[in-house]
N, CA, C and O atoms as a DFTB+ gen file, in Angstrom:
724 C
 N C O
     1  1     107.800     149.354     126.086
     2  2     106.958     149.716     125.049
     3  2     107.665     150.788     124.267
     4  3     107.697     150.656     123.044
     5  1     108.218     151.801     124.804
     6  2     109.052     152.701     124.204
     7  2     110.151     152.182     123.345
     8  3     110.410     152.750     122.284
     9  1     110.755     151.222     123.712
    10  2     111.776     150.535     122.854
    11  2     110.973     149.897     121.591
    12  3     111.322     150.136     120.435
    13  1     110.110     149.248     121.842
    14  2     109.475     148.412     120.734
    15  2     108.834     149.469     119.806
    16  3     108.871     149.252     118.595
    17  1     108.384     150.336     120.166
    18  2     107.797     151.414     119.240
    19  2     108.916     152.122     118.370
    20  3     108.543     152.630     117.313
    21  1     110.151     152.196     118.692
    22  2     111.121     152.880     118.010
    23  2     112.198     151.982     117.561
    24  3     113.268     152.430     117.150
    25  1     111.934     150.705     117.631
    26  2     113.029     149.805     117.193
    27  2     112.941     149.475     115.727
    28  3     111.857     149.214     115.203
    29  1     114.074     149.484     115.063
    30  2     115.436     149.709     115.579
    31  2     115.762     151.094     115.808
    32  3     115.374     151.980     115.046
    33  1     116.612     151.356     117.047
    34  2     116.803     152.736     117.488
    35  2     118.154     153.259     116.630
    36  3     119.258     152.716     116.650
    37  1     117.828     154.276     115.989
    38  2     119.092     155.062     115.436
    39  2     119.784     155.734     116.510
    40  3     119.224     156.200     117.502
    41  1     121.273     155.771     116.228
    42  2     122.079     156.381     117.304
    43  2     122.313     157.849     116.660
    44  3     122.677     158.043     115.500
    45  1     122.059     158.779     117.559
    46  2     122.213     160.187     117.242
    47  2     123.110     160.914     118.179
    48  3     123.985     161.682     117.779
    49  1     122.878     160.660     119.442
    50  2     123.442     161.366     120.559
    51  2     124.738     160.691     120.874
    52  3     124.736     159.514     121.234
    53  1     125.887     161.402     120.753
    54  2     127.214     160.811     120.964
    55  2     127.655     160.408     122.404
    56  3     128.658     159.741     122.657
    57  1     126.696     160.947     123.391
    58  2     126.995     160.642     124.658
    59  2     126.420     159.327     125.175
    60  3     126.717     158.869     126.279
    61  1     125.621     158.772     124.358
    62  2     124.988     157.439     124.609
    63  2     125.373     156.341     123.491
    64  3     125.771     156.751     122.401
    65  1     125.268     154.994     123.727
    66  2     125.709     154.103     122.804
    67  2     124.718     153.993     121.726
    68  3     123.560     154.318     121.988
    69  1     125.033     153.555     120.482
    70  2     124.007     153.320     119.408
    71  2     122.914     152.437     119.972
    72  3     123.200     151.646     120.870
    73  1     121.652     152.525     119.492
    74  2     120.670     151.739     119.790
    75  2     120.136     151.717     121.312
    76  3     119.322     150.880     121.700
    77  1     120.659     152.685     122.099
    78  2     120.391     152.835     123.430
    79  2     118.948     153.474     123.584
    80  3     118.621     154.295     122.727
    81  1     118.034     153.162     124.627
    82  2     116.995     153.765     124.809
    83  2     117.017     155.272     125.056
    84  3     116.007     155.965     124.940
    85  1     118.355     155.800     125.441
    86  2     118.531     157.133     125.714
    87  2     118.659     158.055     124.286
    88  3     118.733     159.278     124.165
    89  1     118.655     157.045     123.314
    90  2     118.730     157.765     121.767
    91  2     117.417     158.021     121.419
    92  3     117.322     158.662     120.372
    93  1     116.230     157.690     122.026
    94  2     115.008     158.106     121.801
    95  2     114.644     159.236     122.432
    96  3     114.594     159.197     123.661
    97  1     114.327     160.428     121.759
    98  2     114.054     161.641     122.331
    99  2     112.854     161.667     123.202
   100  3     111.768     161.346     122.720
   101  1     112.971     162.067     124.605
   102  2     111.843     162.086     125.341
   103  2     111.378     160.856     125.949
   104  3     110.350     160.808     126.624
   105  1     112.174     159.795     125.700
   106  2     111.820     158.469     126.293
   107  2     111.474     158.401     127.641
   108  3     110.628     157.626     128.088
   109  1     112.167     159.264     128.346
   110  2     111.879     159.160     130.009
   111  2     111.246     160.350     130.487
   112  3     110.648     160.323     131.563
   113  1     111.323     161.492     129.733
   114  2     110.557     162.590     130.496
   115  2     109.431     163.088     129.655
   116  3     108.767     163.981     130.180
   117  1     109.044     162.672     128.360
   118  2     108.037     163.101     127.758
   119  2     106.987     162.145     127.314
   120  3     105.785     162.406     127.265
   121  1     107.633     160.836     126.945
   122  2     106.593     159.806     126.652
   123  2     105.612     159.504     127.824
   124  3     106.043     159.377     128.970
   125  1     104.359     159.397     127.542
   126  2     103.304     159.140     128.662
   127  2     102.911     157.659     128.509
   128  3     102.716     157.081     127.440
   129  1     102.841     157.219     129.552
   130  2     102.420     155.633     129.705
   131  2     101.361     155.770     130.724
   132  3     101.296     156.704     131.523
   133  1     100.423     154.647     130.638
   134  2      99.495     154.300     131.579
   135  2      99.948     153.430     132.823
   136  3     100.315     152.265     132.667
   137  1      99.913     153.979     133.939
   138  2     100.274     152.856     135.024
   139  2      99.432     153.150     136.288
   140  3      99.370     154.296     136.732
   141  1      98.783     152.110     136.866
   142  2      97.822     152.312     138.004
   143  2      96.887     153.336     137.767
   144  3      96.620     154.090     138.703
   145  1      96.365     153.486     136.718
   146  2      95.269     154.457     136.324
   147  2      95.633     155.724     135.984
   148  3      94.831     156.500     135.465
   149  1      96.943     156.056     136.263
   150  2      97.589     157.340     135.887
   151  2      98.322     157.534     134.656
   152  3      98.854     156.525     134.194
   153  1      98.461     158.635     134.024
   154  2      99.209     159.073     132.975
   155  2     100.465     159.505     133.386
   156  3     100.445     160.576     133.992
   157  1     101.601     158.960     133.224
   158  2     103.000     159.302     133.839
   159  2     104.110     158.941     132.865
   160  3     104.017     158.110     131.961
   161  1     105.171     159.678     133.169
   162  2     106.409     159.428     132.325
   163  2     107.302     158.476     133.048
   164  3     107.059     158.351     134.248
   165  1     108.176     157.860     132.610
   166  2     109.108     156.819     133.112
   167  2     109.734     157.718     134.394
   168  3     109.728     157.246     135.531
   169  1     110.231     158.947     134.126
   170  2     110.911     159.557     135.163
   171  2     110.029     159.829     136.345
   172  3     110.494     159.763     137.483
   173  1     108.760     160.136     136.117
   174  2     107.696     160.441     137.128
   175  2     107.583     159.060     137.888
   176  3     107.408     159.059     139.106
   177  1     107.679     157.944     137.209
   178  2     107.427     156.707     138.045
   179  2     108.607     156.601     138.973
   180  3     108.430     156.296     140.152
   181  1     109.758     156.833     138.505
   182  2     110.962     156.541     139.281
   183  2     111.214     157.680     140.255
   184  3     111.930     157.486     141.238
   185  1     110.663     158.839     140.026
   186  2     111.184     159.788     141.052
   187  2     110.032     160.201     141.853
   188  3     110.364     160.810     142.870
   189  1     108.628     160.028     141.669
   190  2     107.667     160.405     142.422
   191  2     106.675     159.244     142.938
   192  3     106.145     159.315     144.046
   193  1     106.489     158.290     142.152
   194  2     105.826     157.103     142.623
   195  2     106.524     156.036     143.451
   196  3     106.074     155.670     144.537
   197  1     107.581     155.571     142.937
   198  2     108.413     154.470     143.684
   199  2     108.806     154.931     145.054
   200  3     108.619     154.221     146.042
   201  1     109.452     156.339     145.126
   202  2     109.813     156.579     146.522
   203  2     108.683     156.676     147.635
   204  3     108.924     156.700     148.842
   205  1     107.439     156.726     147.075
   206  2     106.522     156.603     148.027
   207  2     106.437     155.109     148.840
   208  3     105.980     155.042     149.981
   209  1     106.818     154.210     148.279
   210  2     106.923     152.763     148.960
   211  2     107.929     152.712     149.923
   212  3     107.844     151.852     150.799
   213  1     108.989     153.590     149.907
   214  2     110.016     153.486     150.859
   215  2     110.818     152.197     150.790
   216  3     111.440     151.666     151.711
   217  1     110.689     151.784     149.512
   218  2     111.497     150.264     149.262
   219  2     112.572     150.336     148.296
   220  3     112.217     150.273     147.119
   221  1     113.766     150.451     148.526
   222  2     114.901     150.833     147.791
   223  2     115.125     149.693     146.647
   224  3     115.637     150.008     145.573
   225  1     114.753     148.461     146.900
   226  2     115.035     147.357     145.977
   227  2     114.237     147.614     144.665
   228  3     114.608     147.200     143.566
   229  1     113.111     148.333     144.882
   230  2     112.242     148.713     143.544
   231  2     113.152     149.341     142.545
   232  3     113.108     148.986     141.367
   233  1     113.999     150.287     142.976
   234  2     114.879     150.986     141.935
   235  2     115.812     149.956     141.161
   236  3     116.121     150.094     139.978
   237  1     116.203     148.959     141.934
   238  2     117.022     147.857     141.210
   239  2     116.207     146.964     140.467
   240  3     116.715     146.307     139.558
   241  1     115.071     146.869     140.729
   242  2     113.997     145.897     139.997
   243  2     113.690     146.476     138.587
   244  3     113.494     145.785     137.588
   245  1     113.672     147.794     138.635
   246  2     113.352     148.631     137.261
   247  2     114.099     148.241     136.078
   248  3     115.325     148.348     136.059
   249  1     113.457     147.809     135.119
   250  2     114.114     147.726     133.785
   251  2     114.014     148.947     132.952
   252  3     112.971     149.438     132.522
   253  1     115.177     149.361     132.782
   254  2     115.451     150.727     131.883
   255  2     115.811     150.478     130.550
   256  3     116.402     151.326     129.880
   257  1     115.429     149.137     130.026
   258  2     115.755     148.851     128.713
   259  2     117.336     148.860     128.454
   260  3     117.786     149.051     127.324
   261  1     118.053     148.667     129.437
   262  2     119.580     148.604     129.253
   263  2     120.199     147.437     129.896
   264  3     119.688     146.711     130.749
   265  1     121.463     147.349     129.330
   266  2     122.222     146.227     129.900
   267  2     122.571     146.491     131.588
   268  3     122.658     145.563     132.392
   269  1     122.720     147.717     131.889
   270  2     122.896     148.069     133.301
   271  2     121.652     147.799     134.058
   272  3     121.725     147.958     135.276
   273  1     120.638     147.457     133.603
   274  2     119.531     147.212     134.376
   275  2     119.352     145.830     134.847
   276  3     120.036     145.016     134.226
   277  1     118.554     145.314     135.857
   278  2     118.610     143.997     136.377
   279  2     118.148     143.059     135.022
   280  3     117.785     143.548     133.952
   281  1     118.240     141.702     135.296
   282  2     117.712     140.755     134.348
   283  2     116.289     140.951     134.317
   284  3     115.682     141.130     135.373
   285  1     115.623     140.933     133.067
   286  2     114.308     141.155     133.008
   287  2     113.632     139.874     133.392
   288  3     113.923     138.801     132.865
   289  1     112.712     140.014     134.333
   290  2     111.952     138.942     134.874
   291  2     110.981     138.464     133.772
   292  3     110.650     139.212     132.852
   293  1     110.544     137.222     133.888
   294  2     109.620     136.615     133.010
   295  2     108.127     136.465     133.708
   296  3     107.276     135.677     133.294
   297  1     107.959     137.318     134.793
   298  2     106.631     137.355     135.434
   299  2     106.479     138.770     136.093
   300  3     107.437     139.493     136.367
   301  1     105.285     139.052     136.295
   302  2     104.903     140.376     136.792
   303  2     105.324     140.457     138.276
   304  3     105.472     139.458     138.981
   305  1     105.506     141.739     138.696
   306  2     105.715     141.827     140.145
   307  2     104.289     141.729     140.727
   308  3     103.368     142.269     140.114
   309  1     104.061     141.063     141.887
   310  2     102.749     140.992     142.298
   311  2     102.768     141.366     143.847
   312  3     103.770     141.111     144.514
   313  1     101.728     141.931     144.371
   314  2     101.629     142.169     145.695
   315  2     101.888     141.114     146.688
   316  3     102.651     141.347     147.626
   317  1     101.356     140.057     146.564
   318  2     101.439     139.003     147.424
   319  2     102.809     138.395     147.403
   320  3     103.216     137.934     148.469
   321  1     103.532     138.330     146.412
   322  2     104.771     137.998     146.094
   323  2     105.859     138.870     146.186
   324  3     107.029     138.500     146.286
   325  1     105.433     140.152     146.147
   326  2     106.390     141.157     145.916
   327  2     107.632     141.134     146.827
   328  3     108.720     141.357     146.296
   329  1     107.584     140.930     147.917
   330  2     108.775     140.875     148.919
   331  2     109.749     139.730     148.437
   332  3     110.951     139.996     148.449
   333  1     109.359     138.525     148.028
   334  2     110.100     137.448     147.579
   335  2     110.754     137.869     146.341
   336  3     111.956     137.665     146.169
   337  1     109.941     138.510     145.376
   338  2     110.473     138.815     144.119
   339  2     111.538     139.999     144.309
   340  3     112.578     139.947     143.652
   341  1     111.345     140.895     145.048
   342  2     112.435     142.006     145.442
   343  2     113.572     141.432     145.928
   344  3     114.693     141.727     145.514
   345  1     113.321     140.519     146.901
   346  2     114.437     139.896     147.552
   347  2     115.419     139.069     146.525
   348  3     116.643     139.117     146.649
   349  1     114.785     138.327     145.528
   350  2     115.399     137.726     144.427
   351  2     116.314     138.694     143.607
   352  3     117.442     138.428     143.191
   353  1     115.558     139.980     143.432
   354  2     116.550     141.026     142.716
   355  2     117.867     141.393     143.564
   356  3     118.967     141.582     143.045
   357  1     117.610     141.465     144.891
   358  2     118.630     141.768     145.848
   359  2     119.595     140.837     145.804
   360  3     120.771     141.194     145.736
   361  1     119.255     139.546     145.835
   362  2     120.244     138.451     145.926
   363  2     120.973     138.218     144.486
   364  3     122.015     137.569     144.408
   365  1     120.398     138.748     143.460
   366  2     121.020     138.511     142.188
   367  2     122.091     139.623     141.947
   368  3     123.053     139.456     141.198
   369  1     121.848     140.762     142.637
   370  2     122.694     141.944     142.459
   371  2     124.277     141.759     142.644
   372  3     125.089     142.236     141.851
   373  1     124.607     141.050     143.721
   374  2     126.048     140.905     143.736
   375  2     126.672     139.628     142.801
   376  3     127.853     139.280     142.798
   377  1     125.672     139.078     142.081
   378  2     126.316     137.988     141.187
   379  2     126.359     138.587     139.762
   380  3     126.780     137.888     138.841
   381  1     125.943     139.844     139.547
   382  2     126.114     140.545     138.225
   383  2     127.017     141.773     138.352
   384  3     126.765     142.694     139.129
   385  1     128.138     141.736     137.504
   386  2     129.132     142.801     137.409
   387  2     128.529     144.226     137.191
   388  3     129.093     145.254     137.565
   389  1     127.525     144.190     136.654
   390  2     126.830     145.572     136.375
   391  2     126.136     146.128     137.563
   392  3     125.799     147.311     137.615
   393  1     125.890     145.137     138.672
   394  2     125.414     145.719     139.785
   395  2     126.450     145.893     140.777
   396  3     126.595     147.028     141.232
   397  1     127.246     144.898     141.218
   398  2     128.204     144.936     142.138
   399  2     129.379     144.063     141.562
   400  3     129.216     142.977     141.005
   401  1     130.561     144.673     141.769
   402  2     131.788     143.995     141.263
   403  2     132.808     144.129     142.409
   404  3     133.369     145.201     142.639
   405  1     133.033     143.003     143.125
   406  2     134.173     143.007     143.991
   407  2     135.411     142.666     143.508
   408  3     135.628     141.538     143.064
   409  1     136.273     143.558     143.551
   410  2     137.621     143.533     142.762
   411  2     138.801     143.519     144.046
   412  3     139.141     144.563     144.603
   413  1     139.258     142.410     144.348
   414  2     140.302     142.270     145.326
   415  2     141.513     142.789     144.707
   416  3     142.248     143.389     145.491
   417  1     141.894     142.713     143.544
   418  2     143.056     143.054     142.955
   419  2     143.300     144.609     142.989
   420  3     144.406     145.106     143.204
   421  1     142.083     145.361     142.741
   422  2     142.004     146.631     142.653
   423  2     141.578     147.386     144.033
   424  3     141.413     148.605     144.087
   425  1     141.419     146.487     145.161
   426  2     140.822     146.972     146.339
   427  2     139.686     147.702     146.083
   428  3     139.684     148.842     146.546
   429  1     138.639     147.312     145.414
   430  2     137.485     148.055     145.126
   431  2     136.145     147.323     145.217
   432  3     136.115     146.115     144.983
   433  1     135.096     147.956     145.526
   434  2     133.795     147.466     145.291
   435  2     133.192     148.374     144.370
   436  3     133.038     149.541     144.731
   437  1     132.819     148.002     143.206
   438  2     132.196     148.912     142.211
   439  2     130.570     148.615     142.275
   440  3     130.099     147.481     142.205
   441  1     129.983     149.530     142.384
   442  2     128.425     149.503     142.686
   443  2     127.740     150.242     141.495
   444  3     128.208     151.243     140.953
   445  1     126.547     149.610     141.149
   446  2     125.708     150.325     140.098
   447  2     125.337     151.726     140.504
   448  3     124.863     151.916     141.624
   449  1     125.504     152.614     139.751
   450  2     124.971     154.027     140.064
   451  2     123.489     154.241     140.494
   452  3     123.045     155.223     141.090
   453  1     122.884     153.264     140.127
   454  2     121.368     153.286     140.443
   455  2     121.090     153.388     142.076
   456  3     120.089     153.932     142.541
   457  1     122.108     152.793     142.847
   458  2     122.049     152.963     144.261
   459  2     122.407     154.419     144.704
   460  3     121.807     155.004     145.606
   461  1     123.535     154.996     143.922
   462  2     123.796     156.464     144.279
   463  2     122.786     157.470     143.785
   464  3     122.727     158.559     144.358
   465  1     121.969     157.197     142.753
   466  2     120.762     157.872     142.245
   467  2     119.651     157.902     143.193
   468  3     118.784     158.775     143.177
   469  1     119.698     156.861     144.079
   470  2     118.600     156.831     145.014
   471  2     119.278     156.542     146.561
   472  3     118.763     155.744     147.344
   473  1     120.399     157.246     146.846
   474  2     121.122     157.029     148.106
   475  2     120.353     157.228     149.337
   476  3     120.539     156.513     150.321
   477  1     119.416     158.265     149.308
   478  2     118.755     158.509     150.608
   479  2     117.783     157.399     150.852
   480  3     117.473     157.128     152.012
   481  1     117.247     156.695     149.778
   482  2     116.384     155.534     150.125
   483  2     117.325     154.307     150.556
   484  3     116.918     153.526     151.416
   485  1     118.392     154.163     150.050
   486  2     119.229     152.973     150.500
   487  2     119.814     153.268     151.872
   488  3     120.040     152.346     152.655
   489  1     120.067     154.565     152.182
   490  2     120.756     154.957     153.573
   491  2     119.573     154.650     154.465
   492  3     119.773     154.065     155.530
   493  1     118.376     154.999     154.108
   494  2     117.254     154.954     155.074
   495  2     116.987     153.502     155.480
   496  3     116.663     153.156     156.616
   497  1     117.165     152.653     154.381
   498  2     116.602     151.236     154.675
   499  2     117.891     150.554     155.188
   500  3     117.634     149.871     156.179
   501  1     119.106     150.520     154.856
   502  2     120.356     149.686     155.019
   503  2     121.411     150.380     155.683
   504  3     122.404     149.760     156.063
   505  1     121.273     151.784     155.884
   506  2     122.578     152.526     156.373
   507  2     122.978     152.039     157.776
   508  3     124.172     151.886     158.035
   509  1     121.966     151.774     158.748
   510  2     122.349     151.359     159.979
   511  2     122.410     149.790     160.297
   512  3     122.406     149.305     161.429
   513  1     122.464     149.120     159.145
   514  2     122.428     147.669     159.399
   515  2     123.688     146.890     159.861
   516  3     123.630     145.846     160.510
   517  1     124.847     147.505     159.457
   518  2     126.150     146.906     159.672
   519  2     127.001     147.874     160.589
   520  3     127.503     148.909     160.151
   521  1     127.126     147.430     161.950
   522  2     127.945     148.171     162.726
   523  2     129.524     147.838     162.446
   524  3     130.369     148.619     162.885
   525  1     129.869     146.811     161.800
   526  2     131.222     146.512     161.573
   527  2     131.920     147.457     160.641
   528  3     133.144     147.419     160.519
   529  1     131.134     148.345     159.948
   530  2     131.685     149.429     158.864
   531  2     131.344     150.873     159.414
   532  3     131.082     151.783     158.629
   533  1     131.355     151.073     160.891
   534  2     131.043     152.339     161.388
   535  2     131.800     153.368     160.864
   536  3     131.276     154.482     160.843
   537  1     132.890     153.237     160.449
   538  2     133.827     154.346     160.116
   539  2     133.755     154.821     158.526
   540  3     134.438     155.687     157.979
   541  1     132.789     154.044     157.997
   542  2     132.412     154.357     156.655
   543  2     131.274     155.302     156.322
   544  3     130.540     155.580     157.270
   545  1     131.010     155.816     155.208
   546  2     130.120     156.921     154.982
   547  2     128.767     156.170     154.984
   548  3     128.698     154.959     154.775
   549  1     127.658     156.986     155.241
   550  2     126.515     156.387     155.261
   551  2     126.064     155.529     154.073
   552  3     125.433     154.482     154.220
   553  1     126.429     156.043     152.874
   554  2     126.036     155.259     151.582
   555  2     126.890     153.926     151.548
   556  3     126.394     152.861     151.181
   557  1     128.142     154.048     151.936
   558  2     128.954     152.815     151.941
   559  2     128.389     151.833     152.885
   560  3     128.359     150.644     152.569
   561  1     127.969     152.215     153.942
   562  2     127.350     151.298     154.925
   563  2     126.195     150.651     154.314
   564  3     126.041     149.431     154.364
   565  1     125.362     151.464     153.724
   566  2     124.031     150.990     153.145
   567  2     124.402     150.019     152.029
   568  3     123.698     149.012     151.960
   569  1     125.417     150.155     151.119
   570  2     125.735     149.474     150.015
   571  2     126.145     148.056     150.635
   572  3     125.654     147.002     150.231
   573  1     127.183     148.146     151.752
   574  2     127.680     146.890     152.314
   575  2     126.642     146.042     152.958
   576  3     126.690     144.821     152.810
   577  1     125.664     146.632     153.695
   578  2     124.624     145.955     154.378
   579  2     123.514     145.374     153.299
   580  3     122.846     144.364     153.518
   581  1     123.426     146.168     152.112
   582  2     122.609     145.582     151.207
   583  2     123.100     144.360     150.469
   584  3     122.323     143.453     150.172
   585  1     124.390     144.331     150.170
   586  2     124.960     143.282     149.503
   587  2     125.434     141.989     150.422
   588  3     125.538     140.864     149.935
   589  1     125.692     142.267     151.726
   590  2     126.375     141.368     152.621
   591  2     125.608     140.031     152.545
   592  3     126.290     139.033     152.315
   593  1     124.496     139.907     152.681
   594  2     123.794     138.551     152.957
   595  2     123.903     137.692     151.647
   596  3     123.559     136.511     151.709
   597  1     124.378     138.233     150.427
   598  2     124.408     137.533     149.215
   599  2     125.888     137.381     148.792
   600  3     126.094     136.907     147.674
   601  1     126.900     137.718     149.534
   602  2     128.231     137.762     149.164
   603  2     128.954     136.258     149.276
   604  3     128.536     135.430     150.085
   605  1     129.873     136.036     148.549
   606  2     130.675     134.815     148.514
   607  2     131.450     134.839     149.815
   608  3     131.604     135.937     150.350
   609  1     131.932     133.805     150.363
   610  2     132.647     133.820     151.612
   611  2     134.089     134.632     151.338
   612  3     134.512     135.429     152.175
   613  1     134.732     134.386     150.218
   614  2     135.950     135.038     149.805
   615  2     135.703     136.584     149.666
   616  3     136.548     137.384     150.066
   617  1     134.677     136.931     149.163
   618  2     134.235     138.345     149.163
   619  2     134.136     138.987     150.631
   620  3     134.652     140.064     150.931
   621  1     133.465     138.247     151.423
   622  2     133.207     138.763     152.859
   623  2     134.660     138.872     153.503
   624  3     134.928     139.797     154.270
   625  1     135.511     137.973     153.190
   626  2     136.916     137.949     153.773
   627  2     137.638     139.151     153.310
   628  3     138.282     139.851     154.092
   629  1     137.534     139.412     151.973
   630  2     138.228     140.488     151.323
   631  2     137.646     141.891     152.053
   632  3     138.433     142.759     152.431
   633  1     136.300     142.016     152.200
   634  2     135.773     143.258     152.932
   635  2     136.325     143.298     154.399
   636  3     136.656     144.369     154.909
   637  1     136.420     142.047     155.095
   638  2     136.879     142.096     156.522
   639  2     138.382     142.849     156.605
   640  3     138.783     143.242     157.700
   641  1     139.091     143.008     155.545
   642  2     140.412     143.443     155.700
   643  2     140.227     144.953     155.678
   644  3     141.167     145.633     156.087
   645  1     139.241     145.490     155.293
   646  2     138.933     146.973     155.323
   647  2     139.972     147.819     154.521
   648  3     140.378     148.905     154.935
   649  1     140.379     147.248     153.338
   650  2     141.374     147.926     152.575
   651  2     140.706     148.227     151.193
   652  3     141.410     148.240     150.183
   653  1     139.490     148.447     151.132
   654  2     138.875     148.611     149.823
   655  2     138.215     149.972     149.848
   656  3     137.993     150.622     150.869
   657  1     137.900     150.363     148.485
   658  2     137.051     151.665     148.522
   659  2     135.809     151.354     147.614
   660  3     135.879     150.571     146.667
   661  1     134.799     151.947     147.932
   662  2     133.480     151.759     147.288
   663  2     133.415     152.931     146.278
   664  3     133.547     154.111     146.602
   665  1     133.167     152.418     144.838
   666  2     132.876     153.393     143.844
   667  2     131.661     153.098     143.242
   668  3     131.045     152.048     143.424
   669  1     131.247     154.173     142.401
   670  2     129.956     153.849     141.662
   671  2     130.511     153.661     140.239
   672  3     131.375     154.439     139.835
   673  1     130.013     152.569     139.390
   674  2     130.442     152.437     138.084
   675  2     129.470     153.274     137.149
   676  3     128.429     153.811     137.530
   677  1     129.910     153.292     136.048
   678  2     129.081     153.778     134.841
   679  2     127.939     153.042     134.569
   680  3     128.068     151.827     134.413
   681  1     126.839     153.558     134.483
   682  2     125.696     152.848     133.897
   683  2     125.819     152.406     132.627
   684  3     126.135     153.257     131.796
   685  1     125.618     151.066     132.183
   686  2     125.617     150.585     131.003
   687  2     124.326     150.857     130.232
   688  3     123.399     150.052     130.321
   689  1     124.226     151.937     129.491
   690  2     122.951     152.232     128.592
   691  2     122.687     151.584     127.354
   692  3     121.763     151.874     126.594
   693  1     123.723     150.498     127.144
   694  2     123.338     149.890     125.707
   695  2     122.200     149.106     125.975
   696  3     121.921     148.644     127.082
   697  1     121.479     148.947     124.828
   698  2     120.016     148.311     124.702
   699  2     120.193     146.911     125.186
   700  3     121.094     146.174     124.787
   701  1     119.275     146.578     126.076
   702  2     119.186     145.133     126.464
   703  2     118.447     144.354     125.380
   704  3     117.265     144.030     125.494
   705  1     119.239     144.062     124.282
   706  2     118.696     143.479     123.177
   707  2     119.324     142.306     122.591
   708  3     120.291     142.381     121.833
   709  1     118.792     141.271     122.932
   710  2     119.257     139.792     122.479
   711  2     119.419     139.687     120.968
   712  3     120.309     138.974     120.503
   713  1     118.558     140.400     120.158
   714  2     118.589     140.315     118.710
   715  2     119.777     141.027     118.248
   716  3     120.371     140.608     117.254
   717  1     120.177     142.055     118.870
   718  2     121.435     142.796     118.431
   719  2     122.895     142.365     118.829
   720  3     123.913     143.007     118.572
   721  1     122.832     141.313     119.419
   722  2     124.083     140.682     120.040
   723  2     124.586     139.547     119.180
   724  3     125.587     138.914     119.517
């Protein structure tokens, strides 16, 4: 809604790309929206409401109006189908370079910073799931457990060599805008 009301978005702030939702003053911390009968900001949804669910996949399902966000779904998230919908978000994550990029040449697994922004939630849910990477930090174990079920065989073989580092990539704040491409 915020993007639609301000479109086309003029670029003013040099630290963000032109046409980014981040170019809209107060888009996350001042603009009020109605959600579940409450008046909230986008930051309040992400920082106070979503953590109450104890479900880290929610943070990756959130559309931030940016290329770095997941693919926008053509359906609403619904209670009876929510687990399956969130599992689809999880399954898609390793197939999108903006979410996870396994780079065997650079010996690196680059992960969306969204996981780092909500590391406690991911560690709480996935941190103890893979004993095979016990020497890794809690967030690395959580990342690897989160992506493991949906990796390609060649990616698993690469990880099994244990010669990689896990990094957090830059979030791509360019506007998720089909009209502008």
